[in-house]
mmCIF file of C-alpha atoms and ligand atoms in Angstrom:
data_model
loop_
_atom_site.group_PDB
_atom_site.id
_atom_site.type_symbol
_atom_site.label_atom_id
_atom_site.label_comp_id
_atom_site.label_asym_id
_atom_site.label_seq_id
_atom_site.Cartn_x
_atom_site.Cartn_y
_atom_site.Cartn_z
ATOM 1 C CA UNK A 878 78.469 44.378 -113.294
ATOM 2 C CA UNK A 879 74.909 46.471 -111.841
ATOM 3 C CA UNK A 880 75.071 50.067 -113.520
ATOM 4 C CA UNK A 881 75.357 51.941 -110.165
ATOM 5 C CA UNK A 882 78.214 49.853 -109.288
ATOM 6 C CA UNK A 883 80.178 50.415 -112.555
ATOM 7 C CA UNK A 884 79.177 54.400 -112.322
ATOM 8 C CA UNK A 885 80.610 54.043 -108.515
ATOM 9 C CA UNK A 886 83.834 52.132 -109.664
ATOM 10 C CA UNK A 887 84.433 54.726 -112.697
ATOM 11 C CA UNK A 888 83.709 57.912 -110.226
ATOM 12 C CA UNK A 889 86.357 55.587 -107.152
ATOM 13 C CA UNK A 890 88.841 55.263 -110.575
ATOM 14 C CA UNK A 891 88.783 59.157 -111.605
ATOM 15 C CA UNK A 892 88.608 60.595 -107.805
ATOM 16 C CA UNK A 893 91.786 58.360 -107.198
ATOM 17 C CA UNK A 894 90.217 56.332 -104.388
ATOM 18 C CA UNK A 895 91.354 52.969 -105.947
ATOM 19 C CA UNK A 896 94.388 54.615 -108.168
ATOM 20 C CA UNK A 897 96.806 52.576 -106.172
ATOM 21 C CA UNK A 898 95.274 49.447 -107.135
ATOM 22 C CA UNK A 899 96.029 50.125 -110.839
ATOM 23 C CA UNK A 900 98.796 52.547 -110.491
ATOM 24 C CA UNK A 901 101.549 51.042 -107.735
ATOM 25 C CA UNK A 902 103.888 48.551 -110.057
ATOM 26 C CA UNK A 903 105.238 47.738 -106.890
ATOM 27 C CA UNK A 904 102.037 46.639 -105.930
ATOM 28 C CA UNK A 905 100.453 45.002 -109.416
ATOM 29 C CA UNK A 906 100.264 41.172 -109.432
ATOM 30 C CA UNK A 907 100.461 42.527 -113.498
ATOM 31 C CA UNK A 908 104.342 42.652 -114.955
ATOM 32 C CA UNK A 909 103.743 45.225 -117.573
ATOM 33 C CA UNK A 910 104.767 48.894 -116.747
ATOM 34 C CA UNK A 911 100.896 49.849 -118.047
ATOM 35 C CA UNK A 912 100.390 52.790 -115.429
ATOM 36 C CA UNK A 913 97.809 54.686 -117.148
ATOM 37 C CA UNK A 914 95.578 57.319 -115.381
ATOM 38 C CA UNK A 915 91.940 57.428 -116.883
ATOM 39 C CA UNK A 916 92.616 60.214 -118.376
ATOM 40 C CA UNK A 917 95.751 58.622 -121.050
ATOM 41 C CA UNK A 918 93.224 55.510 -121.132
ATOM 42 C CA UNK A 919 90.507 58.305 -123.173
ATOM 43 C CA UNK A 920 93.348 59.420 -124.637
ATOM 44 C CA UNK A 921 94.147 55.721 -126.002
ATOM 45 C CA UNK A 922 90.404 55.021 -126.926
ATOM 46 C CA UNK A 923 89.670 58.554 -128.893
ATOM 47 C CA UNK A 924 92.775 57.519 -131.390
ATOM 48 C CA UNK A 925 91.892 53.885 -131.787
ATOM 49 C CA UNK A 926 88.364 55.242 -132.227
ATOM 50 C CA UNK A 927 89.903 58.339 -134.749
ATOM 51 C CA UNK A 928 92.020 55.591 -136.880
ATOM 52 C CA UNK A 929 88.238 53.421 -136.654
ATOM 53 C CA UNK A 930 86.355 56.167 -138.342
ATOM 54 C CA UNK A 931 89.045 56.988 -140.797
ATOM 55 C CA UNK A 932 89.091 53.444 -141.530
ATOM 56 C CA UNK A 933 85.541 53.429 -142.061
ATOM 57 C CA UNK A 934 85.487 56.313 -144.345
ATOM 58 C CA UNK A 935 87.825 54.247 -146.887
ATOM 59 C CA UNK A 936 85.263 50.862 -146.132
ATOM 60 C CA UNK A 937 81.745 52.420 -146.485
ATOM 61 C CA UNK A 938 82.156 53.168 -150.461
ATOM 62 C CA UNK A 939 83.280 49.337 -151.263
ATOM 63 C CA UNK A 940 80.262 48.229 -149.502
ATOM 64 C CA UNK A 941 78.144 50.753 -151.192
ATOM 65 C CA UNK A 942 80.128 49.745 -154.524
ATOM 66 C CA UNK A 943 78.969 45.801 -153.854
ATOM 67 C CA UNK A 944 75.469 46.263 -152.052
ATOM 68 C CA UNK A 945 72.516 45.789 -155.049
ATOM 69 C CA UNK A 946 69.674 46.855 -153.468
ATOM 70 C CA UNK A 947 69.200 51.253 -154.174
ATOM 71 C CA UNK A 948 67.867 51.887 -150.586
ATOM 72 C CA UNK A 949 70.690 49.833 -149.301
ATOM 73 C CA UNK A 950 73.304 51.318 -151.111
ATOM 74 C CA UNK A 951 71.761 54.840 -150.916
ATOM 75 C CA UNK A 952 71.594 53.834 -146.980
ATOM 76 C CA UNK A 953 75.553 53.296 -146.554
ATOM 77 C CA UNK A 954 75.962 56.110 -148.764
ATOM 78 C CA UNK A 955 74.186 58.977 -146.389
ATOM 79 C CA UNK A 956 76.383 57.164 -143.274
ATOM 80 C CA UNK A 957 79.432 57.935 -144.928
ATOM 81 C CA UNK A 958 78.864 61.269 -145.627
ATOM 82 C CA UNK A 959 77.677 60.727 -141.141
ATOM 83 C CA UNK A 960 81.057 58.810 -140.766
ATOM 84 C CA UNK A 961 83.206 62.173 -141.803
ATOM 85 C CA UNK A 962 81.134 64.247 -139.719
ATOM 86 C CA UNK A 963 82.010 61.577 -136.970
ATOM 87 C CA UNK A 964 86.075 62.505 -138.293
ATOM 88 C CA UNK A 965 85.404 65.693 -137.464
ATOM 89 C CA UNK A 966 84.150 65.343 -134.359
ATOM 90 C CA UNK A 967 86.394 63.576 -133.076
ATOM 91 C CA UNK A 968 89.088 65.924 -134.445
ATOM 92 C CA UNK A 969 87.002 68.557 -132.359
ATOM 93 C CA UNK A 970 87.730 66.438 -129.266
ATOM 94 C CA UNK A 971 91.901 66.910 -130.170
ATOM 95 C CA UNK A 972 91.495 70.390 -129.899
ATOM 96 C CA UNK A 973 89.401 70.687 -126.736
ATOM 97 C CA UNK A 974 91.484 68.485 -125.052
ATOM 98 C CA UNK A 975 95.011 70.170 -126.510
ATOM 99 C CA UNK A 976 95.881 66.803 -127.566
ATOM 100 C CA UNK A 977 97.476 66.159 -131.313
ATOM 101 C CA UNK A 978 95.557 64.160 -133.603
ATOM 102 C CA UNK A 979 96.792 60.778 -133.774
ATOM 103 C CA UNK A 980 94.986 57.462 -135.197
ATOM 104 C CA UNK A 981 95.759 54.086 -133.621
ATOM 105 C CA UNK A 982 95.398 51.189 -135.502
ATOM 106 C CA UNK A 983 91.778 49.173 -133.693
ATOM 107 C CA UNK A 984 92.512 45.822 -134.635
ATOM 108 C CA UNK A 985 88.851 45.383 -133.911
ATOM 109 C CA UNK A 986 87.726 47.710 -136.273
ATOM 110 C CA UNK A 987 90.410 46.003 -139.148
ATOM 111 C CA UNK A 988 88.495 42.971 -138.591
ATOM 112 C CA UNK A 989 85.067 43.499 -138.399
ATOM 113 C CA UNK A 990 85.596 45.464 -141.720
ATOM 114 C CA UNK A 991 87.795 42.655 -142.907
ATOM 115 C CA UNK A 992 84.835 39.876 -142.535
ATOM 116 C CA UNK A 993 82.346 41.793 -144.534
ATOM 117 C CA UNK A 994 85.046 42.253 -147.655
ATOM 118 C CA UNK A 995 84.801 38.198 -147.366
ATOM 119 C CA UNK A 996 81.198 38.549 -147.464
ATOM 120 C CA UNK A 997 81.303 39.839 -150.608
ATOM 121 C CA UNK A 998 84.165 37.964 -152.112
ATOM 122 C CA UNK A 999 81.838 34.705 -151.169
ATOM 123 C CA UNK A 1000 78.498 35.952 -152.625
ATOM 124 C CA UNK A 1001 77.033 36.475 -156.091
ATOM 125 C CA UNK A 1002 76.799 40.636 -157.308
ATOM 126 C CA UNK A 1003 73.209 41.393 -157.251
ATOM 127 C CA UNK A 1004 71.753 38.715 -154.597
ATOM 128 C CA UNK A 1005 69.718 39.586 -151.658
ATOM 129 C CA UNK A 1006 71.771 37.070 -149.744
ATOM 130 C CA UNK A 1007 74.549 39.309 -150.619
ATOM 131 C CA UNK A 1008 72.999 42.372 -149.302
ATOM 132 C CA UNK A 1009 71.427 40.412 -145.978
ATOM 133 C CA UNK A 1010 75.342 39.856 -145.320
ATOM 134 C CA UNK A 1011 76.682 43.292 -146.135
ATOM 135 C CA UNK A 1012 73.961 44.325 -143.801
ATOM 136 C CA UNK A 1013 74.848 41.987 -140.881
ATOM 137 C CA UNK A 1014 78.699 43.101 -140.966
ATOM 138 C CA UNK A 1015 77.158 47.173 -141.359
ATOM 139 C CA UNK A 1016 75.579 46.370 -138.313
ATOM 140 C CA UNK A 1017 77.805 44.644 -136.277
ATOM 141 C CA UNK A 1018 80.125 47.875 -137.021
ATOM 142 C CA UNK A 1019 77.632 50.249 -135.802
ATOM 143 C CA UNK A 1020 76.777 47.843 -132.442
ATOM 144 C CA UNK A 1021 80.740 48.006 -132.065
ATOM 145 C CA UNK A 1022 80.654 52.039 -132.187
ATOM 146 C CA UNK A 1023 77.937 52.419 -130.448
ATOM 147 C CA UNK A 1024 79.706 50.203 -127.003
ATOM 148 C CA UNK A 1025 82.271 52.259 -127.849
ATOM 149 C CA UNK A 1026 81.100 55.355 -127.881
ATOM 150 C CA UNK A 1027 78.770 54.420 -124.891
ATOM 151 C CA UNK A 1028 81.770 53.530 -122.709
ATOM 152 C CA UNK A 1029 83.773 57.026 -123.993
ATOM 153 C CA UNK A 1030 80.963 59.220 -122.917
ATOM 154 C CA UNK A 1031 80.479 57.547 -119.447
ATOM 155 C CA UNK A 1032 84.806 58.141 -119.007
ATOM 156 C CA UNK A 1033 84.230 61.720 -120.813
ATOM 157 C CA UNK A 1034 81.377 62.534 -118.172
ATOM 158 C CA UNK A 1035 83.764 61.246 -115.638
ATOM 159 C CA UNK A 1036 86.289 63.460 -116.279
ATOM 160 C CA UNK A 1037 84.105 66.673 -116.399
ATOM 161 C CA UNK A 1038 84.491 67.197 -119.857
ATOM 162 C CA UNK A 1039 81.249 67.855 -120.744
ATOM 163 C CA UNK A 1040 81.974 69.752 -124.348
ATOM 164 C CA UNK A 1041 83.914 66.393 -125.449
ATOM 165 C CA UNK A 1042 81.084 63.991 -124.106
ATOM 166 C CA UNK A 1043 78.304 66.415 -126.285
ATOM 167 C CA UNK A 1044 79.994 65.554 -129.650
ATOM 168 C CA UNK A 1045 80.064 61.882 -128.021
ATOM 169 C CA UNK A 1046 76.859 61.269 -127.813
ATOM 170 C CA UNK A 1047 76.053 62.653 -131.250
ATOM 171 C CA UNK A 1048 78.719 60.559 -132.969
ATOM 172 C CA UNK A 1049 76.570 57.734 -130.801
ATOM 173 C CA UNK A 1050 72.942 58.743 -131.487
ATOM 174 C CA UNK A 1051 73.848 58.772 -135.151
ATOM 175 C CA UNK A 1052 75.207 55.132 -135.033
ATOM 176 C CA UNK A 1053 72.360 54.371 -133.236
ATOM 177 C CA UNK A 1054 69.918 56.008 -136.329
ATOM 178 C CA UNK A 1055 72.327 53.882 -138.775
ATOM 179 C CA UNK A 1056 71.921 50.599 -136.403
ATOM 180 C CA UNK A 1057 67.804 50.759 -136.996
ATOM 181 C CA UNK A 1058 67.721 51.532 -139.871
ATOM 182 C CA UNK A 1059 70.043 48.561 -141.322
ATOM 183 C CA UNK A 1060 68.148 46.487 -138.262
ATOM 184 C CA UNK A 1061 64.722 47.830 -140.772
ATOM 185 C CA UNK A 1062 65.910 46.799 -143.563
ATOM 186 C CA UNK A 1063 67.482 43.423 -142.240
ATOM 187 C CA UNK A 1064 63.873 42.585 -141.303
ATOM 188 C CA UNK A 1065 62.070 43.407 -144.487
ATOM 189 C CA UNK A 1066 64.699 41.594 -146.518
ATOM 190 C CA UNK A 1067 64.560 37.923 -144.802
ATOM 191 C CA UNK A 1068 61.184 37.982 -144.658
ATOM 192 C CA UNK A 1069 61.081 38.054 -148.126
ATOM 193 C CA UNK A 1070 63.507 34.551 -147.969
ATOM 194 C CA UNK A 1071 61.903 31.593 -148.297
ATOM 195 C CA UNK A 1072 62.496 29.042 -145.974
ATOM 196 C CA UNK A 1073 64.743 26.276 -146.529
HETATM 197 FE FE1 FE2 B 1146 80.723 56.425 -136.845
HETATM 198 FE FE1 FE2 B 1147 78.658 54.057 -137.303
#
């Protein structure tokens, strides 16, 4: 979908122009009792993301311990502190919206961190192969977070919640920063690998 038509669709949903297509159960081709407003959808995403960030606060230390290179350990440890800030910003958003702070399990993030654990289990301590595997896993996490925040920022703007969008933007920008650092690290390690 082109950027402008996607933007138009979000604004149509938020303005109620195509609300009937998603809220009138009788007319829906779906058999679920789903009846979410854009605000409900946003709160659901917020709970999901809150769970994901808190989960990462527990998962990143395992990656720090498993990493071999000092600069990788350092980058991951730095991002752990940044991730704690992300949790705090999301808590602030719950407050701003007058919502209870609730975490809803994010299956996607659980899967991503689980596959990172498998990489650690299947590689040898203090090897570049393990470090490359850890970076690849961390990049998947960062890119998932970037995409999540991009969508949430768009919806927050549509809901007219500029203060919320601002906080999400800060998290988003820090995920981009982490992704850039990890990408550079991955390039420099993989360049040193002999061709097989
Ligand atoms: Fe984060
Ligand atoms: Fe992150």
